[in-house]
mmCIF file of C-alpha atoms in Angstrom:
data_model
loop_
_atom_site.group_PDB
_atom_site.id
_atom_site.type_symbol
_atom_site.label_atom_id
_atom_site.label_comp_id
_atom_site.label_asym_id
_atom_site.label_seq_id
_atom_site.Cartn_x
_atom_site.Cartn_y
_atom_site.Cartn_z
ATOM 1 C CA UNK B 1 -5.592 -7.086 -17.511
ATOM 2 C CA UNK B 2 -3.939 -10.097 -16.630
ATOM 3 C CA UNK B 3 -6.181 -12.189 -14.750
ATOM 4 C CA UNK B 4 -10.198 -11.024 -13.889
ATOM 5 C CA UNK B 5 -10.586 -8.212 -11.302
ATOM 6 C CA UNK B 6 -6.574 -7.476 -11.691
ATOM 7 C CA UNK B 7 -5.798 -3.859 -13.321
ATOM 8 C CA UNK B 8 -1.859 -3.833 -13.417
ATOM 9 C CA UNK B 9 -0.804 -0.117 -13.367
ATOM 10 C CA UNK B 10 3.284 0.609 -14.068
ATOM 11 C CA UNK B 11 5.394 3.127 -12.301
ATOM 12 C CA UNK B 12 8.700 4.307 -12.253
ATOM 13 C CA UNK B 13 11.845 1.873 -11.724
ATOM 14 C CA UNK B 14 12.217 1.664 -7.631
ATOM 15 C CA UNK B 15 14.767 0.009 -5.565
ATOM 16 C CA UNK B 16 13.440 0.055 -1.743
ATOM 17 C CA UNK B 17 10.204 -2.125 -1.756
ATOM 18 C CA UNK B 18 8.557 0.056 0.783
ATOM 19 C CA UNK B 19 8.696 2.968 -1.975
ATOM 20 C CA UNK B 20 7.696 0.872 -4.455
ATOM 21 C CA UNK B 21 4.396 0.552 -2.397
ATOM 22 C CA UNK B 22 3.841 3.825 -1.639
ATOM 23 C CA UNK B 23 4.230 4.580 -5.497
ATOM 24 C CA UNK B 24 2.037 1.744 -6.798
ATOM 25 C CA UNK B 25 -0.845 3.010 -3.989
ATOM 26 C CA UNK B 26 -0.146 6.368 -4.573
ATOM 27 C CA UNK B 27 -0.860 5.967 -8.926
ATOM 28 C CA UNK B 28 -3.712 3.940 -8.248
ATOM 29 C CA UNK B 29 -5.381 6.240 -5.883
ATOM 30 C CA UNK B 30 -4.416 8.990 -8.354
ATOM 31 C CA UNK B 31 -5.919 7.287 -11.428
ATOM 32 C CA UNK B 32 -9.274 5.993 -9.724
ATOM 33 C CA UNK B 33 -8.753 2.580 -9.904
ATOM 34 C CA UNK B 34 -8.501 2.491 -6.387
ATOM 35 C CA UNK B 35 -10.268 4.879 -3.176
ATOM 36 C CA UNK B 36 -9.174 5.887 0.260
ATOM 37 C CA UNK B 37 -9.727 2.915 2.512
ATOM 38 C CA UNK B 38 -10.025 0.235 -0.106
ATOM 39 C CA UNK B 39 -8.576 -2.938 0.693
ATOM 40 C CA UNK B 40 -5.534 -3.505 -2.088
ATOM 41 C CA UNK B 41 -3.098 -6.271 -2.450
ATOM 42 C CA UNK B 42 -0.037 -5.535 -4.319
ATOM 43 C CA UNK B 43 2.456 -7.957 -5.313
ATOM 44 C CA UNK B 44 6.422 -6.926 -7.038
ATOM 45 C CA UNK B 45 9.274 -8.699 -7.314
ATOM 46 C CA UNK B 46 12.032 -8.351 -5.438
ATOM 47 C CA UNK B 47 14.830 -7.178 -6.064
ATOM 48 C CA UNK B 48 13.397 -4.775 -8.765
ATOM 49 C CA UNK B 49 14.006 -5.038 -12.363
ATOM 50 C CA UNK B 50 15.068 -9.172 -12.471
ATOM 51 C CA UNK B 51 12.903 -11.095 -14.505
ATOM 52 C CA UNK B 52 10.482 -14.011 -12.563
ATOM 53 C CA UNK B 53 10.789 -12.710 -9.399
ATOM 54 C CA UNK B 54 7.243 -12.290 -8.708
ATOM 55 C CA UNK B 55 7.966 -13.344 -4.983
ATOM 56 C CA UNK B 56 6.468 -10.553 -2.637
ATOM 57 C CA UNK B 57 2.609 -9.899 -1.752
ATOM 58 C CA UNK B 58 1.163 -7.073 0.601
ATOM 59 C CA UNK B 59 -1.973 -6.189 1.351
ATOM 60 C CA UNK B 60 -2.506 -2.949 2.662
ATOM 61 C CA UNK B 61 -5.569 -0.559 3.055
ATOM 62 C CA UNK B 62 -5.104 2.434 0.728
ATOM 63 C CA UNK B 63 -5.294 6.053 2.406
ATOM 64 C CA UNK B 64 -3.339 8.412 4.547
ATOM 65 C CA UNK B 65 -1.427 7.333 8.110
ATOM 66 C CA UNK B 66 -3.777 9.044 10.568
ATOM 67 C CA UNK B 67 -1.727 7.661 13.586
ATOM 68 C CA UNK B 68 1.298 5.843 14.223
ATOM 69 C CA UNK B 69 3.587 5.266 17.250
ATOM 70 C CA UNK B 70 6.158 2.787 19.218
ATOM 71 C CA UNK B 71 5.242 1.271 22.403
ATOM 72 C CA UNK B 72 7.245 0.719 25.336
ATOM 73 C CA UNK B 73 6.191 -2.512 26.405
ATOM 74 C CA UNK B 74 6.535 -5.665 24.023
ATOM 75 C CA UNK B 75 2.638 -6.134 23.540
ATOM 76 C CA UNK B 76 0.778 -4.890 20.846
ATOM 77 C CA UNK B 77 -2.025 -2.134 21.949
ATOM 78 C CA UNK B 78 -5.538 -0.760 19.956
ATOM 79 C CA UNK B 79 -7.980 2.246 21.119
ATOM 80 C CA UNK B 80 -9.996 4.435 19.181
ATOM 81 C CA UNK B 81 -9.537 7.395 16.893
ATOM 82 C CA UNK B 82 -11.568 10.014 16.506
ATOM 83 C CA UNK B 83 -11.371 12.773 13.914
ATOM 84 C CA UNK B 84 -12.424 16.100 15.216
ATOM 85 C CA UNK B 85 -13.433 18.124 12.048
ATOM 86 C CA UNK B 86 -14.690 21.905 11.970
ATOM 87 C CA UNK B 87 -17.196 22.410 9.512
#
């Protein structure tokens, strides 16, 4: 670990940030070290592979997309899902 409550996990070598993400969530949620709709905060640097470039920080809640979509007016919008599940 390198600092209290901070588990570093490595992946594979990735250019595009976004992927790099979507990997690092992706290994955590597959080791346990994180669950569905934890709260994480990653942090890379950018551009990949230079040394001391420790210069980007997300924080994203870990789990699939349920929803997306683009508006058509230049406001942001909410409302409610609901998951319809047959059991």
């Amino acid at each position: 670990q390198l600092c209290w409550g901070v588990e570093a996990i490595k992946g594979h070598e990735i250019i595009n940030s976004d992927e790099m993400v979507k990997q690092a969530i992706t290994g955590a949620l597959g080791t346990g070290a994180i669950e569905s709709g934890d709260l994480v905060v990653v942090t890379a640097g950018v551009p990949s592979g230079a040394t001391g470039t420790t210069n980007m920080i997300r924080v994203h809640i870990a789990g699939r997309v349920l929803l997306s979509g683009n508006g058509i007016l230049r406001k942001s919008v909410t409302g409610n899902v609901y998951i319809a599940a047959n059991h």
